[in-house]
PDB file of C-alpha atoms and ligand atoms in Angstrom:
ATOM      1  CA  MET R 198     -12.096  39.643  35.875  1.00  0.00           C
ATOM      2  CA  PHE R 199     -14.538  39.188  38.746  1.00  0.00           C
ATOM      3  CA  TYR R 200     -13.637  41.555  41.584  1.00  0.00           C
ATOM      4  CA  ILE R 201     -15.245  40.240  44.716  1.00  0.00           C
ATOM      5  CA  GLY R 202     -14.513  40.871  48.378  1.00  0.00           C
ATOM      6  CA  CYS R 203     -16.088  41.601  51.717  1.00  0.00           C
ATOM      7  CA  HIS R 204     -15.872  43.897  54.670  1.00  0.00           C
ATOM      8  CA  LEU R 205     -12.842  43.109  56.867  1.00  0.00           C
ATOM      9  CA  SER R 206     -11.585  44.374  60.216  1.00  0.00           C
ATOM     10  CA  ALA R 207      -8.760  46.875  59.860  1.00  0.00           C
ATOM     11  CA  ALA R 208      -7.514  46.220  63.400  1.00  0.00           C
ATOM     12  CA  LYS R 209      -4.380  44.321  62.277  1.00  0.00           C
ATOM     13  CA  GLY R 210      -3.495  46.523  59.307  1.00  0.00           C
ATOM     14  CA  PHE R 211      -3.467  46.261  55.516  1.00  0.00           C
ATOM     15  CA  ALA R 212      -1.196  43.224  55.088  1.00  0.00           C
ATOM     16  CA  ALA R 213      -3.379  41.208  57.473  1.00  0.00           C
ATOM     17  CA  MET R 214      -6.519  42.221  55.560  1.00  0.00           C
ATOM     18  CA  GLY R 215      -4.858  41.266  52.298  1.00  0.00           C
ATOM     19  CA  GLU R 216      -3.902  37.843  53.698  1.00  0.00           C
ATOM     20  CA  THR R 217      -7.422  37.247  55.017  1.00  0.00           C
ATOM     21  CA  ALA R 218      -8.937  38.312  51.701  1.00  0.00           C
ATOM     22  CA  ALA R 219      -6.680  35.964  49.720  1.00  0.00           C
ATOM     23  CA  ALA R 220      -7.420  33.103  52.146  1.00  0.00           C
ATOM     24  CA  ILE R 221     -11.204  33.404  51.666  1.00  0.00           C
ATOM     25  CA  GLY R 222     -11.027  33.663  47.874  1.00  0.00           C
ATOM     26  CA  ALA R 223     -11.434  37.444  47.657  1.00  0.00           C
ATOM     27  CA  ASN R 224      -9.405  39.759  45.423  1.00  0.00           C
ATOM     28  CA  THR R 225     -10.452  43.001  47.091  1.00  0.00           C
ATOM     29  CA  PHE R 226     -12.025  44.133  50.372  1.00  0.00           C
ATOM     30  CA  GLN R 227     -13.676  46.941  52.263  1.00  0.00           C
ATOM     31  CA  PHE R 228     -12.524  48.322  55.622  1.00  0.00           C
ATOM     32  CA  PHE R 229     -13.391  51.128  58.025  1.00  0.00           C
ATOM     33  CA  THR R 230     -10.913  53.994  57.931  1.00  0.00           C
ATOM     34  CA  ARG R 231     -11.334  54.391  61.699  1.00  0.00           C
ATOM     35  CA  ASN R 232     -13.495  53.179  64.550  1.00  0.00           C
ATOM     36  CA  PRO R 233     -17.100  54.073  63.651  1.00  0.00           C
ATOM     37  CA  ARG R 234     -17.653  55.042  67.279  1.00  0.00           C
ATOM     38  CA  GLY R 235     -15.108  57.850  67.027  1.00  0.00           C
ATOM     39  CA  GLY R 236     -11.645  58.442  68.417  1.00  0.00           C
ATOM     40  CA  ALA R 237      -8.376  59.060  66.639  1.00  0.00           C
ATOM     41  CA  ALA R 238      -7.460  56.932  63.632  1.00  0.00           C
ATOM     42  CA  LYS R 239      -4.644  54.419  63.925  1.00  0.00           C
ATOM     43  CA  LYS R 240      -1.338  55.639  62.529  1.00  0.00           C
ATOM     44  CA  ILE R 241      -0.563  54.138  59.117  1.00  0.00           C
ATOM     45  CA  ASP R 242       2.540  51.963  59.065  1.00  0.00           C
ATOM     46  CA  GLN R 243       4.467  52.306  55.797  1.00  0.00           C
ATOM     47  CA  ASN R 244       6.005  48.817  56.178  1.00  0.00           C
ATOM     48  CA  ASP R 245       2.543  47.316  56.529  1.00  0.00           C
ATOM     49  CA  VAL R 246       1.377  49.222  53.433  1.00  0.00           C
ATOM     50  CA  ASN R 247       4.430  48.034  51.469  1.00  0.00           C
ATOM     51  CA  ARG R 248       3.758  44.420  52.445  1.00  0.00           C
ATOM     52  CA  PHE R 249       0.149  44.834  51.377  1.00  0.00           C
ATOM     53  CA  ILE R 250       1.026  46.391  48.012  1.00  0.00           C
ATOM     54  CA  LYS R 251       3.341  43.448  47.242  1.00  0.00           C
ATOM     55  CA  LEU R 252       0.678  40.911  48.216  1.00  0.00           C
ATOM     56  CA  ALA R 253      -2.029  42.781  46.235  1.00  0.00           C
ATOM     57  CA  GLY R 254       0.186  42.724  43.139  1.00  0.00           C
ATOM     58  CA  GLU R 255       0.904  39.005  43.453  1.00  0.00           C
ATOM     59  CA  ASN R 256      -2.792  38.219  43.883  1.00  0.00           C
ATOM     60  CA  GLN R 257      -4.045  40.688  41.232  1.00  0.00           C
ATOM     61  CA  PHE R 258      -6.224  42.569  43.696  1.00  0.00           C
ATOM     62  CA  GLY R 259      -8.762  45.067  42.454  1.00  0.00           C
ATOM     63  CA  VAL R 260      -9.513  48.493  43.861  1.00  0.00           C
ATOM     64  CA  LEU R 261     -10.053  48.715  47.644  1.00  0.00           C
ATOM     65  CA  LEU R 262     -13.056  50.353  49.235  1.00  0.00           C
ATOM     66  CA  ALA R 263     -12.457  52.390  52.366  1.00  0.00           C
ATOM     67  CA  HIS R 264     -15.619  53.168  54.331  1.00  0.00           C
ATOM     68  CA  ALA R 265     -15.939  56.293  56.472  1.00  0.00           C
ATOM     69  CA  PRO R 266     -17.467  55.816  59.940  1.00  0.00           C
ATOM     70  CA  TYR R 267     -21.243  55.577  59.507  1.00  0.00           C
ATOM     71  CA  THR R 268     -21.689  57.793  62.560  1.00  0.00           C
ATOM     72  CA  LEU R 269     -20.446  60.890  60.667  1.00  0.00           C
ATOM     73  CA  ASN R 270     -23.035  63.364  59.453  1.00  0.00           C
ATOM     74  CA  ALA R 271     -21.805  65.834  56.836  1.00  0.00           C
ATOM     75  CA  ALA R 272     -25.306  67.382  56.782  1.00  0.00           C
ATOM     76  CA  ALA R 273     -25.589  67.819  60.562  1.00  0.00           C
ATOM     77  CA  LYS R 274     -27.414  70.788  62.014  1.00  0.00           C
ATOM     78  CA  ASN R 275     -25.170  70.875  65.088  1.00  0.00           C
ATOM     79  CA  PRO R 276     -21.934  72.644  64.022  1.00  0.00           C
ATOM     80  CA  GLU R 277     -19.801  70.455  66.280  1.00  0.00           C
ATOM     81  CA  VAL R 278     -21.204  67.248  64.781  1.00  0.00           C
ATOM     82  CA  ARG R 279     -20.563  68.603  61.298  1.00  0.00           C
ATOM     83  CA  ARG R 280     -17.066  69.776  62.290  1.00  0.00           C
ATOM     84  CA  PHE R 281     -16.286  66.247  63.469  1.00  0.00           C
ATOM     85  CA  ALA R 282     -17.362  64.875  60.071  1.00  0.00           C
ATOM     86  CA  PHE R 283     -15.182  67.477  58.363  1.00  0.00           C
ATOM     87  CA  GLU R 284     -12.096  66.657  60.432  1.00  0.00           C
ATOM     88  CA  ALA R 285     -12.458  62.884  60.192  1.00  0.00           C
ATOM     89  CA  MET R 286     -13.090  62.895  56.436  1.00  0.00           C
ATOM     90  CA  ALA R 287     -10.315  65.395  55.663  1.00  0.00           C
ATOM     91  CA  ASP R 288      -7.902  63.263  57.696  1.00  0.00           C
ATOM     92  CA  ASP R 289      -9.154  60.056  56.023  1.00  0.00           C
ATOM     93  CA  LEU R 290      -8.501  61.505  52.568  1.00  0.00           C
ATOM     94  CA  LYS R 291      -4.928  62.394  53.568  1.00  0.00           C
ATOM     95  CA  ARG R 292      -4.399  58.878  54.949  1.00  0.00           C
ATOM     96  CA  MET R 293      -5.862  57.318  51.791  1.00  0.00           C
ATOM     97  CA  GLU R 294      -2.851  58.617  49.859  1.00  0.00           C
ATOM     98  CA  PHE R 295      -0.753  55.951  51.611  1.00  0.00           C
ATOM     99  CA  ILE R 296      -2.729  53.508  49.459  1.00  0.00           C
ATOM    100  CA  PRO R 297      -3.292  55.667  46.352  1.00  0.00           C
ATOM    101  CA  HIS R 298      -5.951  55.173  43.631  1.00  0.00           C
ATOM    102  CA  ASN R 299      -8.622  53.517  45.750  1.00  0.00           C
ATOM    103  CA  TYR R 300     -12.202  54.416  46.726  1.00  0.00           C
ATOM    104  CA  TYR R 301     -13.528  56.194  49.830  1.00  0.00           C
ATOM    105  CA  ASN R 302     -17.221  55.557  50.470  1.00  0.00           C
ATOM    106  CA  PHE R 303     -19.424  57.471  52.903  1.00  0.00           C
ATOM    107  CA  HIS R 304     -23.069  57.792  53.906  1.00  0.00           C
ATOM    108  CA  PRO R 305     -24.082  61.223  52.587  1.00  0.00           C
ATOM    109  CA  GLY R 306     -25.825  62.218  55.813  1.00  0.00           C
ATOM    110  CA  SER R 307     -29.134  62.958  57.518  1.00  0.00           C
ATOM    111  CA  HIS R 308     -30.809  66.354  57.345  1.00  0.00           C
ATOM    112  CA  VAL R 309     -32.378  65.930  60.818  1.00  0.00           C
ATOM    113  CA  GLY R 310     -35.298  68.226  60.132  1.00  0.00           C
ATOM    114  CA  GLN R 311     -33.449  70.915  58.159  1.00  0.00           C
ATOM    115  CA  GLY R 312     -34.890  69.612  54.887  1.00  0.00           C
ATOM    116  CA  ILE R 313     -33.292  67.788  51.979  1.00  0.00           C
ATOM    117  CA  ARG R 314     -32.211  70.946  50.083  1.00  0.00           C
ATOM    118  CA  ILE R 315     -30.154  72.273  52.993  1.00  0.00           C
ATOM    119  CA  GLY R 316     -28.754  68.817  53.700  1.00  0.00           C
ATOM    120  CA  ILE R 317     -27.592  68.397  50.112  1.00  0.00           C
ATOM    121  CA  LYS R 318     -25.921  71.826  50.102  1.00  0.00           C
ATOM    122  CA  LYS R 319     -24.102  71.062  53.357  1.00  0.00           C
ATOM    123  CA  ILE R 320     -22.813  67.700  52.088  1.00  0.00           C
ATOM    124  CA  ALA R 321     -21.550  69.210  48.822  1.00  0.00           C
ATOM    125  CA  ALA R 322     -19.970  72.152  50.684  1.00  0.00           C
ATOM    126  CA  LEU R 323     -18.102  69.784  52.981  1.00  0.00           C
ATOM    127  CA  LEU R 324     -16.855  67.739  50.012  1.00  0.00           C
ATOM    128  CA  ASN R 325     -15.686  70.914  48.272  1.00  0.00           C
ATOM    129  CA  GLU R 326     -13.672  71.820  51.373  1.00  0.00           C
ATOM    130  CA  ILE R 327     -11.943  68.464  51.833  1.00  0.00           C
ATOM    131  CA  MET R 328     -11.388  67.242  48.251  1.00  0.00           C
ATOM    132  CA  THR R 329      -8.208  68.366  46.525  1.00  0.00           C
ATOM    133  CA  GLU R 330      -6.966  68.513  42.906  1.00  0.00           C
ATOM    134  CA  ASP R 331      -4.094  66.148  43.646  1.00  0.00           C
ATOM    135  CA  GLN R 332      -5.925  63.423  45.595  1.00  0.00           C
ATOM    136  CA  THR R 333      -5.834  60.063  43.791  1.00  0.00           C
ATOM    137  CA  THR R 334      -8.839  58.757  45.739  1.00  0.00           C
ATOM    138  CA  THR R 335     -12.335  58.709  44.267  1.00  0.00           C
ATOM    139  CA  VAL R 336     -14.970  59.631  46.852  1.00  0.00           C
ATOM    140  CA  LEU R 337     -18.173  57.575  46.638  1.00  0.00           C
ATOM    141  CA  LEU R 338     -21.638  58.512  47.872  1.00  0.00           C
ATOM    142  CA  GLU R 339     -23.485  55.420  49.080  1.00  0.00           C
ATOM    143  CA  THR R 340     -27.096  54.846  48.019  1.00  0.00           C
ATOM    144  CA  MET R 341     -29.151  54.820  51.228  1.00  0.00           C
ATOM    145  CA  SER R 342     -32.375  53.110  52.320  1.00  0.00           C
ATOM    146  CA  GLY R 343     -34.031  56.357  53.464  1.00  0.00           C
ATOM    147  CA  LYS R 344     -34.457  55.532  57.126  1.00  0.00           C
ATOM    148  CA  GLY R 345     -35.086  58.573  59.309  1.00  0.00           C
ATOM    149  CA  SER R 346     -34.040  61.730  57.475  1.00  0.00           C
ATOM    150  CA  GLU R 347     -31.258  60.042  55.474  1.00  0.00           C
ATOM    151  CA  ILE R 348     -30.255  61.764  52.246  1.00  0.00           C
ATOM    152  CA  GLY R 349     -29.313  59.663  49.233  1.00  0.00           C
ATOM    153  CA  SER R 350     -32.177  57.179  49.009  1.00  0.00           C
ATOM    154  CA  ARG R 351     -33.293  58.805  45.739  1.00  0.00           C
ATOM    155  CA  PHE R 352     -30.972  58.911  42.738  1.00  0.00           C
ATOM    156  CA  GLU R 353     -32.014  62.566  42.260  1.00  0.00           C
ATOM    157  CA  GLU R 354     -30.558  63.461  45.667  1.00  0.00           C
ATOM    158  CA  LEU R 355     -27.200  61.879  44.826  1.00  0.00           C
ATOM    159  CA  ARG R 356     -27.229  63.646  41.462  1.00  0.00           C
ATOM    160  CA  ASP R 357     -27.898  66.985  43.197  1.00  0.00           C
ATOM    161  CA  ILE R 358     -24.936  66.457  45.539  1.00  0.00           C
ATOM    162  CA  ILE R 359     -22.667  65.567  42.597  1.00  0.00           C
ATOM    163  CA  ASP R 360     -23.933  68.619  40.683  1.00  0.00           C
ATOM    164  CA  HIS R 361     -22.626  70.849  43.481  1.00  0.00           C
ATOM    165  CA  VAL R 362     -19.236  69.122  43.798  1.00  0.00           C
ATOM    166  CA  ARG R 363     -16.424  70.938  42.028  1.00  0.00           C
ATOM    167  CA  LEU R 364     -14.006  68.041  41.372  1.00  0.00           C
ATOM    168  CA  LYS R 365     -16.443  65.941  39.314  1.00  0.00           C
ATOM    169  CA  ASP R 366     -13.887  63.392  38.123  1.00  0.00           C
ATOM    170  CA  LYS R 367     -13.134  62.471  41.761  1.00  0.00           C
ATOM    171  CA  ILE R 368     -16.714  61.698  42.849  1.00  0.00           C
ATOM    172  CA  GLY R 369     -18.871  58.646  42.180  1.00  0.00           C
ATOM    173  CA  VAL R 370     -21.535  56.378  43.660  1.00  0.00           C
ATOM    174  CA  CYS R 371     -21.508  53.019  45.470  1.00  0.00           C
ATOM    175  CA  LEU R 372     -24.762  51.131  45.004  1.00  0.00           C
ATOM    176  CA  ASP R 373     -25.840  49.072  48.018  1.00  0.00           C
ATOM    177  CA  THR R 374     -28.267  46.350  46.893  1.00  0.00           C
ATOM    178  CA  CYS R 375     -29.974  46.113  50.308  1.00  0.00           C
ATOM    179  CA  HIS R 376     -30.347  49.875  50.569  1.00  0.00           C
ATOM    180  CA  VAL R 377     -31.721  50.528  47.060  1.00  0.00           C
ATOM    181  CA  TYR R 378     -34.242  47.689  47.426  1.00  0.00           C
ATOM    182  CA  ASP R 379     -35.329  49.017  50.836  1.00  0.00           C
ATOM    183  CA  ALA R 380     -35.496  52.488  49.251  1.00  0.00           C
ATOM    184  CA  GLY R 381     -38.007  51.282  46.640  1.00  0.00           C
ATOM    185  CA  TYR R 382     -35.885  50.457  43.586  1.00  0.00           C
ATOM    186  CA  ASP R 383     -37.008  47.016  42.440  1.00  0.00           C
ATOM    187  CA  ILE R 384     -33.731  45.338  41.528  1.00  0.00           C
ATOM    188  CA  VAL R 385     -35.422  41.934  41.977  1.00  0.00           C
ATOM    189  CA  ASN R 386     -38.161  42.242  39.364  1.00  0.00           C
ATOM    190  CA  ASP R 387     -36.881  45.042  37.167  1.00  0.00           C
ATOM    191  CA  LEU R 388     -33.125  45.522  37.433  1.00  0.00           C
ATOM    192  CA  GLU R 389     -32.937  46.954  33.902  1.00  0.00           C
ATOM    193  CA  LYS R 390     -35.408  49.740  34.730  1.00  0.00           C
ATOM    194  CA  VAL R 391     -33.465  50.637  37.895  1.00  0.00           C
ATOM    195  CA  LEU R 392     -30.241  50.811  35.881  1.00  0.00           C
ATOM    196  CA  ASP R 393     -31.975  52.887  33.187  1.00  0.00           C
ATOM    197  CA  ASP R 394     -33.147  55.291  35.911  1.00  0.00           C
ATOM    198  CA  PHE R 395     -29.666  55.446  37.418  1.00  0.00           C
ATOM    199  CA  ASP R 396     -28.193  56.152  33.995  1.00  0.00           C
ATOM    200  CA  ARG R 397     -30.714  58.846  33.120  1.00  0.00           C
ATOM    201  CA  ILE R 398     -30.518  60.605  36.506  1.00  0.00           C
ATOM    202  CA  ILE R 399     -26.892  60.188  37.611  1.00  0.00           C
ATOM    203  CA  GLY R 400     -25.100  58.483  34.703  1.00  0.00           C
ATOM    204  CA  LEU R 401     -23.747  54.932  34.895  1.00  0.00           C
ATOM    205  CA  ASP R 402     -20.236  56.314  34.362  1.00  0.00           C
ATOM    206  CA  LYS R 403     -20.524  57.518  37.986  1.00  0.00           C
ATOM    207  CA  LEU R 404     -21.288  54.033  39.332  1.00  0.00           C
ATOM    208  CA  LYS R 405     -17.985  52.714  40.706  1.00  0.00           C
ATOM    209  CA  ALA R 406     -18.781  49.936  43.188  1.00  0.00           C
ATOM    210  CA  VAL R 407     -21.529  47.661  44.512  1.00  0.00           C
ATOM    211  CA  HIS R 408     -22.250  46.656  48.119  1.00  0.00           C
ATOM    212  CA  LEU R 409     -23.719  43.195  47.659  1.00  0.00           C
ATOM    213  CA  ASN R 410     -26.181  42.399  50.459  1.00  0.00           C
ATOM    214  CA  ASP R 411     -29.485  40.649  50.821  1.00  0.00           C
ATOM    215  CA  SER R 412     -32.160  42.474  52.862  1.00  0.00           C
ATOM    216  CA  LYS R 413     -33.955  41.342  56.024  1.00  0.00           C
ATOM    217  CA  ASN R 414     -36.877  43.608  55.172  1.00  0.00           C
ATOM    218  CA  PRO R 415     -39.373  43.755  52.308  1.00  0.00           C
ATOM    219  CA  PHE R 416     -39.340  46.011  49.269  1.00  0.00           C
ATOM    220  CA  ALA R 417     -39.514  49.778  49.984  1.00  0.00           C
ATOM    221  CA  SER R 418     -39.360  49.234  53.757  1.00  0.00           C
ATOM    222  CA  HIS R 419     -36.776  52.038  54.300  1.00  0.00           C
ATOM    223  CA  LYS R 420     -35.161  49.892  56.988  1.00  0.00           C
ATOM    224  CA  ASP R 421     -31.519  48.939  56.158  1.00  0.00           C
ATOM    225  CA  ARG R 422     -30.880  45.556  57.764  1.00  0.00           C
ATOM    226  CA  HIS R 423     -28.469  43.399  55.773  1.00  0.00           C
ATOM    227  CA  GLU R 424     -29.053  39.659  55.399  1.00  0.00           C
ATOM    228  CA  LYS R 425     -26.905  36.766  54.211  1.00  0.00           C
ATOM    229  CA  LEU R 426     -27.153  36.090  50.464  1.00  0.00           C
ATOM    230  CA  GLY R 427     -30.249  34.037  49.672  1.00  0.00           C
ATOM    231  CA  GLN R 428     -31.786  34.411  53.135  1.00  0.00           C
ATOM    232  CA  GLY R 429     -33.517  37.722  52.553  1.00  0.00           C
ATOM    233  CA  ALA R 430     -35.952  39.530  50.274  1.00  0.00           C
ATOM    234  CA  LEU R 431     -33.582  39.649  47.285  1.00  0.00           C
ATOM    235  CA  GLY R 432     -32.769  35.954  46.897  1.00  0.00           C
ATOM    236  CA  ILE R 433     -30.090  34.165  44.902  1.00  0.00           C
ATOM    237  CA  PRO R 434     -31.597  34.495  41.383  1.00  0.00           C
ATOM    238  CA  ALA R 435     -31.727  38.304  41.713  1.00  0.00           C
ATOM    239  CA  ILE R 436     -28.177  38.374  43.092  1.00  0.00           C
ATOM    240  CA  ALA R 437     -26.966  36.225  40.187  1.00  0.00           C
ATOM    241  CA  ARG R 438     -28.569  38.649  37.733  1.00  0.00           C
ATOM    242  CA  ILE R 439     -26.868  41.593  39.476  1.00  0.00           C
ATOM    243  CA  ILE R 440     -23.317  40.179  39.378  1.00  0.00           C
ATOM    244  CA  ASN R 441     -23.737  39.064  35.762  1.00  0.00           C
ATOM    245  CA  ASN R 442     -25.509  42.149  34.411  1.00  0.00           C
ATOM    246  CA  PRO R 443     -23.518  43.550  31.474  1.00  0.00           C
ATOM    247  CA  ARG R 444     -23.789  47.048  32.958  1.00  0.00           C
ATOM    248  CA  LEU R 445     -22.532  45.940  36.398  1.00  0.00           C
ATOM    249  CA  ARG R 446     -20.243  42.956  35.939  1.00  0.00           C
ATOM    250  CA  ALA R 447     -17.012  44.942  35.535  1.00  0.00           C
ATOM    251  CA  LEU R 448     -17.552  46.730  38.873  1.00  0.00           C
ATOM    252  CA  PRO R 449     -16.024  45.540  42.150  1.00  0.00           C
ATOM    253  CA  PHE R 450     -18.539  43.849  44.509  1.00  0.00           C
ATOM    254  CA  TYR R 451     -18.182  43.991  48.300  1.00  0.00           C
ATOM    255  CA  LEU R 452     -20.186  41.819  50.691  1.00  0.00           C
ATOM    256  CA  GLU R 453     -21.452  43.433  53.884  1.00  0.00           C
ATOM    257  CA  THR R 454     -23.560  40.485  54.931  1.00  0.00           C
ATOM    258  CA  PRO R 455     -23.723  39.389  58.601  1.00  0.00           C
ATOM    259  CA  ASN R 456     -20.867  36.852  58.405  1.00  0.00           C
ATOM    260  CA  GLU R 457     -17.526  35.879  59.880  1.00  0.00           C
ATOM    261  CA  SER R 458     -14.775  34.801  57.485  1.00  0.00           C
ATOM    262  CA  ASP R 459     -16.181  31.250  56.968  1.00  0.00           C
ATOM    263  CA  GLY R 460     -19.534  32.649  55.905  1.00  0.00           C
ATOM    264  CA  TYR R 461     -17.855  35.155  53.605  1.00  0.00           C
ATOM    265  CA  ALA R 462     -15.702  32.416  52.050  1.00  0.00           C
ATOM    266  CA  ALA R 463     -18.851  30.396  51.329  1.00  0.00           C
ATOM    267  CA  GLU R 464     -20.664  33.378  49.794  1.00  0.00           C
ATOM    268  CA  ILE R 465     -17.642  34.267  47.645  1.00  0.00           C
ATOM    269  CA  ALA R 466     -17.411  30.650  46.420  1.00  0.00           C
ATOM    270  CA  LEU R 467     -21.137  30.692  45.602  1.00  0.00           C
ATOM    271  CA  LEU R 468     -20.835  33.986  43.703  1.00  0.00           C
ATOM    272  CA  LYS R 469     -17.878  32.668  41.690  1.00  0.00           C
ATOM    273  CA  LYS R 470     -19.948  29.636  40.793  1.00  0.00           C
ATOM    274  CA  LEU R 471     -22.901  31.805  39.765  1.00  0.00           C
ATOM    275  CA  ARG R 472     -20.597  33.962  37.701  1.00  0.00           C
ATOM    276  CA  THR R 473     -18.840  31.079  35.947  1.00  0.00           C
ATOM    277  CA  GLU R 474     -22.090  29.285  35.210  1.00  0.00           C
ATOM    278  CA  ASN R 475     -23.313  32.375  33.446  1.00  0.00           C
ATOM    279  CA  GLU R 476     -20.127  32.652  31.386  1.00  0.00           C
ATOM    280  CA  SER R 477     -20.202  29.021  30.312  1.00  0.00           C
ATOM    281  CA  LYS R 478     -23.887  29.318  29.490  1.00  0.00           C
ATOM    282  CA  LYS R 479     -23.140  32.266  27.237  1.00  0.00           C
ATOM    283  CA  LYS R 480     -20.378  30.308  25.489  1.00  0.00           C
ATOM    284  CA  ALA R 481     -22.727  27.363  24.989  1.00  0.00           C
ATOM    285  CA  ASP R 482     -25.302  29.710  23.449  1.00  0.00           C
ATOM    286  CA  LEU R 483     -22.876  30.930  20.774  1.00  0.00           C
TER     287      LEU R 483
HETATM  288 FE1   FE E 220     -22.329  51.835  54.250  1.00  0.00          FE
HETATM  289 FE1   FE E 221     -23.453  49.446  52.308  1.00  0.00          FE
HETATM  290 ZN1   ZN E 222     -26.632  49.161  55.320  1.00  0.00          ZN
END
């Protein structure tokens, strides 16, 4: 099964996202749990969730990826900023139980001059406060590009956070192809080495999802600007190798490219073609 989707607006609820996803050829999607610019989260409507669950079953949807607001900073120096991250993420995890057994991705945080060690400790401490034994959600740390004082652009940093998290079976990693390339992992010329490094440092069993984006900026630029597939530094051949890699192909892929639904539909169709071609080529080789 090829699980492919894109980022969708949550403004009209889960059933509407499910309908949009199905209409553009997706069988999963990503959404923001709340407005990234802050404010209270929208109340979850059980009828809307029920409609979505029915639709997801009929269309054989894969796991959904919820994304925390990117403005949160679990490593913040300012106690109020960190308290806001705590409250929003704790609330998000409670709300995620309306749609159990999905993923909740967040940007680990920025140490803003405190140093990486302190930042890592603060992130892990926050996770240990908000994660519970009975949550069905897996929390994912996103691989970052390393702009500013961002934590999580090195696999070692993500491993160190995970090492400090108590509920190890409820934490994983989401690999963003734009971010890792910008961070200096050469997934274009040596994907196998990057995956070997990931496996040695974090463990591929912790890799749960992929954000599939091209990058506007060159290798190791530490910039983080997403580009449409094939129009950036990664290019289509590298993207085809990523979605077909034996170590990645079972994972769900989520596009976060600068597109409206037409553009996403076209990228999803292209990816399906690239995926099928590979499968038929393999069959022909046998
Ligand atoms: Fe992100
Ligand atoms: Fe991302
Ligand atoms: Zn990004």
